[in-house]
């Protein structure tokens, strides 16, 4: 296994870092937190011009044909700069399932529009039960003529307020196994009967409740096979978990760097507070957790790109990074003292995102159960 960056990957990392530092100041982040859309269409189009939305889309669909590992390099820089955007929703929750399960007509119809920044996607999977596995899918899709009619409620749907399309995970058949009878549908966001409401969150990101009130979807918009959609949803959850981990390690590194800089500058008792052993040990642990998280994420991103089965490694990474991102940012706030709790300071931006990242694509407990199952403890 080689997790060192190639020259091309290092160029991608550097160009992304420079672009985001110039375009996504913390002042801009705060503005977008209060903005109804939650992202900047201007920055979005610039990202499209750089080819970011099409990074992992094959060239035949107007993408760049790069790897999932390359995508995580980009996401790490986005996490470092806490860019508010529908990038993960569109590229991971939208493009990936279409690429892996879509018909040729769907690929040619949707992927170029994703690559050029024209279309924003998201996936509606989680429901009010809060269950991440197939047993939590209760939204119904019933065949009626040339359509399927979808009825039910999805929650915590990322950036649904600005999406052009949603991929809805719905139950099309009651079966003895909860994994059976699930189908995915591409639904236009402006379809009659579809209602979206932003949910207030600690990160002030745009997670939404989406209600499907007898929403008619053409049968041609079915993504993948009838009743066999759960493996597609699982793949999105797995890749989404890795993507969120990549963002998180970027945020972790930024919070660590800011804390070290502050502890070198802040003087108490005639010397920098970073000279005190107790604080040094806390920062040493912050560094250890950050570096360990990076290696876990780099490993699983490489495995995913190489086509190596990595469901367990993805769950391990997400469970660990969930906890370490919160731990590192909590210590960062503490070491900054009173100013670390101020909304005007940058550290709380990372702390709030660490809290939000915990539940995205599977909570820590859910990931631990996946690991326990893989090591034979859950039948």
PDB file of C-alpha atoms in Angstrom, residues 137-275:
ATOM      1  CA  UNK A 137     -36.680   2.659   5.175  1.00  0.00           C
ATOM      2  CA  UNK A 138     -40.444   3.166   5.461  1.00  0.00           C
ATOM      3  CA  UNK A 139     -41.143   5.697   2.690  1.00  0.00           C
ATOM      4  CA  UNK A 140     -43.328   3.887   0.150  1.00  0.00           C
ATOM      5  CA  UNK A 141     -43.188   3.946  -3.644  1.00  0.00           C
ATOM      6  CA  UNK A 142     -46.241   2.396  -5.309  1.00  0.00           C
ATOM      7  CA  UNK A 143     -46.541   1.597  -9.008  1.00  0.00           C
ATOM      8  CA  UNK A 144     -49.365   3.467 -10.759  1.00  0.00           C
ATOM      9  CA  UNK A 145     -49.403   3.250 -14.549  1.00  0.00           C
ATOM     10  CA  UNK A 146     -46.191   4.687 -15.995  1.00  0.00           C
ATOM     11  CA  UNK A 147     -45.174   6.176 -12.645  1.00  0.00           C
ATOM     12  CA  UNK A 148     -44.241   5.313  -9.119  1.00  0.00           C
ATOM     13  CA  UNK A 149     -45.969   7.410  -6.456  1.00  0.00           C
ATOM     14  CA  UNK A 150     -43.791   8.188  -3.427  1.00  0.00           C
ATOM     15  CA  UNK A 151     -45.248   8.962  -0.010  1.00  0.00           C
ATOM     16  CA  UNK A 152     -43.452   9.599   3.286  1.00  0.00           C
ATOM     17  CA  UNK A 153     -40.855  11.778   5.009  1.00  0.00           C
ATOM     18  CA  UNK A 154     -37.064  11.929   4.863  1.00  0.00           C
ATOM     19  CA  UNK A 155     -34.909  13.904   7.293  1.00  0.00           C
ATOM     20  CA  UNK A 156     -31.400  15.394   7.348  1.00  0.00           C
ATOM     21  CA  UNK A 157     -31.263  15.544   3.565  1.00  0.00           C
ATOM     22  CA  UNK A 158     -28.168  17.610   2.771  1.00  0.00           C
ATOM     23  CA  UNK A 159     -28.693  20.771   0.692  1.00  0.00           C
ATOM     24  CA  UNK A 160     -32.139  19.663  -0.489  1.00  0.00           C
ATOM     25  CA  UNK A 161     -33.160  23.331  -0.303  1.00  0.00           C
ATOM     26  CA  UNK A 162     -31.044  24.080  -3.402  1.00  0.00           C
ATOM     27  CA  UNK A 163     -31.040  20.682  -5.117  1.00  0.00           C
ATOM     28  CA  UNK A 164     -32.307  20.175  -8.637  1.00  0.00           C
ATOM     29  CA  UNK A 165     -32.743  16.441  -8.086  1.00  0.00           C
ATOM     30  CA  UNK A 166     -33.058  14.080  -5.132  1.00  0.00           C
ATOM     31  CA  UNK A 167     -32.288  10.382  -5.184  1.00  0.00           C
ATOM     32  CA  UNK A 168     -34.981   8.915  -2.956  1.00  0.00           C
ATOM     33  CA  UNK A 169     -34.463   5.550  -1.277  1.00  0.00           C
ATOM     34  CA  UNK A 170     -37.947   4.031  -1.022  1.00  0.00           C
ATOM     35  CA  UNK A 171     -39.626   0.740  -0.222  1.00  0.00           C
ATOM     36  CA  UNK A 172     -41.365  -0.824  -3.203  1.00  0.00           C
ATOM     37  CA  UNK A 173     -42.128  -4.214  -1.652  1.00  0.00           C
ATOM     38  CA  UNK A 174     -42.630  -5.658   1.815  1.00  0.00           C
ATOM     39  CA  UNK A 175     -40.346  -8.647   2.226  1.00  0.00           C
ATOM     40  CA  UNK A 176     -39.029 -10.951   4.937  1.00  0.00           C
ATOM     41  CA  UNK A 177     -35.631  -9.266   4.699  1.00  0.00           C
ATOM     42  CA  UNK A 178     -35.519  -5.474   5.211  1.00  0.00           C
ATOM     43  CA  UNK A 179     -32.768  -5.228   2.585  1.00  0.00           C
ATOM     44  CA  UNK A 180     -35.107  -6.637  -0.050  1.00  0.00           C
ATOM     45  CA  UNK A 181     -37.793  -4.501  -1.675  1.00  0.00           C
ATOM     46  CA  UNK A 182     -35.895  -1.186  -1.698  1.00  0.00           C
ATOM     47  CA  UNK A 183     -35.601   0.876  -4.881  1.00  0.00           C
ATOM     48  CA  UNK A 184     -33.932   4.189  -5.739  1.00  0.00           C
ATOM     49  CA  UNK A 185     -35.615   6.934  -7.766  1.00  0.00           C
ATOM     50  CA  UNK A 186     -34.327  10.171  -9.288  1.00  0.00           C
ATOM     51  CA  UNK A 187     -36.888  12.821  -8.337  1.00  0.00           C
ATOM     52  CA  UNK A 188     -37.051  16.385  -9.623  1.00  0.00           C
ATOM     53  CA  UNK A 189     -36.863  18.794  -6.695  1.00  0.00           C
ATOM     54  CA  UNK A 190     -39.782  20.824  -8.041  1.00  0.00           C
ATOM     55  CA  UNK A 191     -42.074  17.823  -8.518  1.00  0.00           C
ATOM     56  CA  UNK A 192     -45.657  18.452  -7.344  1.00  0.00           C
ATOM     57  CA  UNK A 193     -46.143  17.192  -3.794  1.00  0.00           C
ATOM     58  CA  UNK A 194     -42.491  17.496  -2.764  1.00  0.00           C
ATOM     59  CA  UNK A 195     -41.977  19.860   0.172  1.00  0.00           C
ATOM     60  CA  UNK A 196     -38.640  20.866   1.698  1.00  0.00           C
ATOM     61  CA  UNK A 197     -37.921  22.625   4.998  1.00  0.00           C
ATOM     62  CA  UNK A 198     -34.482  23.469   6.435  1.00  0.00           C
ATOM     63  CA  UNK A 199     -33.817  21.991   9.890  1.00  0.00           C
ATOM     64  CA  UNK A 200     -31.874  24.197  12.365  1.00  0.00           C
ATOM     65  CA  UNK A 201     -28.548  22.510  13.186  1.00  0.00           C
ATOM     66  CA  UNK A 202     -25.507  23.257  15.323  1.00  0.00           C
ATOM     67  CA  UNK A 203     -23.331  23.670  12.219  1.00  0.00           C
ATOM     68  CA  UNK A 204     -25.921  25.897  10.525  1.00  0.00           C
ATOM     69  CA  UNK A 205     -25.564  23.705   7.458  1.00  0.00           C
ATOM     70  CA  UNK A 206     -28.585  23.141   5.291  1.00  0.00           C
ATOM     71  CA  UNK A 207     -29.992  19.785   6.339  1.00  0.00           C
ATOM     72  CA  UNK A 208     -33.629  19.444   5.374  1.00  0.00           C
ATOM     73  CA  UNK A 209     -36.828  17.599   6.072  1.00  0.00           C
ATOM     74  CA  UNK A 210     -38.332  16.474   2.778  1.00  0.00           C
ATOM     75  CA  UNK A 211     -41.959  15.371   2.593  1.00  0.00           C
ATOM     76  CA  UNK A 212     -43.157  13.314  -0.349  1.00  0.00           C
ATOM     77  CA  UNK A 213     -46.919  13.749  -0.617  1.00  0.00           C
ATOM     78  CA  UNK A 214     -47.934  11.422  -3.442  1.00  0.00           C
ATOM     79  CA  UNK A 215     -45.039  12.502  -5.660  1.00  0.00           C
ATOM     80  CA  UNK A 216     -45.304  10.897  -9.104  1.00  0.00           C
ATOM     81  CA  UNK A 217     -41.989   9.764 -10.597  1.00  0.00           C
ATOM     82  CA  UNK A 218     -41.682   8.255 -14.112  1.00  0.00           C
ATOM     83  CA  UNK A 219     -40.593   4.617 -14.114  1.00  0.00           C
ATOM     84  CA  UNK A 220     -37.664   5.580 -16.345  1.00  0.00           C
ATOM     85  CA  UNK A 221     -36.282   7.512 -13.347  1.00  0.00           C
ATOM     86  CA  UNK A 222     -35.767   4.303 -11.394  1.00  0.00           C
ATOM     87  CA  UNK A 223     -32.064   4.032 -10.551  1.00  0.00           C
ATOM     88  CA  UNK A 224     -30.860   0.454 -10.738  1.00  0.00           C
ATOM     89  CA  UNK A 225     -33.088  -2.596 -10.468  1.00  0.00           C
ATOM     90  CA  UNK A 226     -36.538  -2.799  -8.908  1.00  0.00           C
ATOM     91  CA  UNK A 227     -36.452  -3.989  -5.271  1.00  0.00           C
ATOM     92  CA  UNK A 228     -32.649  -4.330  -5.349  1.00  0.00           C
ATOM     93  CA  UNK A 229     -31.545  -0.815  -4.484  1.00  0.00           C
ATOM     94  CA  UNK A 230     -30.212  -1.281  -0.958  1.00  0.00           C
ATOM     95  CA  UNK A 231     -26.660  -2.281  -2.015  1.00  0.00           C
ATOM     96  CA  UNK A 232     -26.487   0.976  -3.996  1.00  0.00           C
ATOM     97  CA  UNK A 233     -27.526   2.961  -0.924  1.00  0.00           C
ATOM     98  CA  UNK A 234     -24.947   1.081   1.150  1.00  0.00           C
ATOM     99  CA  UNK A 235     -22.217   1.993  -1.326  1.00  0.00           C
ATOM    100  CA  UNK A 236     -23.190   5.645  -1.093  1.00  0.00           C
ATOM    101  CA  UNK A 237     -23.171   5.455   2.707  1.00  0.00           C
ATOM    102  CA  UNK A 238     -19.716   3.862   2.641  1.00  0.00           C
ATOM    103  CA  UNK A 239     -18.207   6.337   0.204  1.00  0.00           C
ATOM    104  CA  UNK A 240     -19.991   9.184   1.968  1.00  0.00           C
ATOM    105  CA  UNK A 241     -18.462   8.108   5.273  1.00  0.00           C
ATOM    106  CA  UNK A 242     -14.984   8.185   3.720  1.00  0.00           C
ATOM    107  CA  UNK A 243     -15.704  11.571   2.143  1.00  0.00           C
ATOM    108  CA  UNK A 244     -16.873  13.013   5.467  1.00  0.00           C
ATOM    109  CA  UNK A 245     -13.752  11.608   7.138  1.00  0.00           C
ATOM    110  CA  UNK A 246     -11.605  13.380   4.543  1.00  0.00           C
ATOM    111  CA  UNK A 247     -13.326  16.673   5.313  1.00  0.00           C
ATOM    112  CA  UNK A 248     -12.920  16.021   9.033  1.00  0.00           C
ATOM    113  CA  UNK A 249      -9.166  15.426   8.952  1.00  0.00           C
ATOM    114  CA  UNK A 250      -8.788  18.725   7.117  1.00  0.00           C
ATOM    115  CA  UNK A 251     -10.778  20.451   9.841  1.00  0.00           C
ATOM    116  CA  UNK A 252      -8.798  18.658  12.533  1.00  0.00           C
ATOM    117  CA  UNK A 253      -5.493  19.804  11.055  1.00  0.00           C
ATOM    118  CA  UNK A 254      -6.700  23.400  10.811  1.00  0.00           C
ATOM    119  CA  UNK A 255      -7.916  23.423  14.428  1.00  0.00           C
ATOM    120  CA  UNK A 256      -4.606  21.945  15.586  1.00  0.00           C
ATOM    121  CA  UNK A 257      -2.533  24.479  13.625  1.00  0.00           C
ATOM    122  CA  UNK A 258      -4.535  27.401  15.018  1.00  0.00           C
ATOM    123  CA  UNK A 259      -4.158  26.100  18.573  1.00  0.00           C
ATOM    124  CA  UNK A 260      -0.396  25.621  18.323  1.00  0.00           C
ATOM    125  CA  UNK A 261      -0.010  29.128  16.901  1.00  0.00           C
ATOM    126  CA  UNK A 262      -2.119  30.586  19.714  1.00  0.00           C
ATOM    127  CA  UNK A 263      -0.202  28.724  22.429  1.00  0.00           C
ATOM    128  CA  UNK A 264       3.066  30.092  21.046  1.00  0.00           C
ATOM    129  CA  UNK A 265       1.756  33.655  21.147  1.00  0.00           C
ATOM    130  CA  UNK A 266      -0.343  33.743  24.331  1.00  0.00           C
ATOM    131  CA  UNK A 267       1.842  34.735  27.291  1.00  0.00           C
ATOM    132  CA  UNK A 268       1.175  33.949  30.958  1.00  0.00           C
ATOM    133  CA  UNK A 269       3.668  34.251  33.806  1.00  0.00           C
ATOM    134  CA  UNK A 270       6.194  35.788  31.419  1.00  0.00           C
ATOM    135  CA  UNK A 271       6.289  32.892  28.975  1.00  0.00           C
ATOM    136  CA  UNK A 272       4.135  31.416  26.197  1.00  0.00           C
ATOM    137  CA  UNK A 273       1.481  29.034  27.509  1.00  0.00           C
ATOM    138  CA  UNK A 274       2.818  26.440  25.073  1.00  0.00           C
ATOM    139  CA  UNK A 275       5.843  26.147  27.366  1.00  0.00           C
TER     140      UNK A 275
END
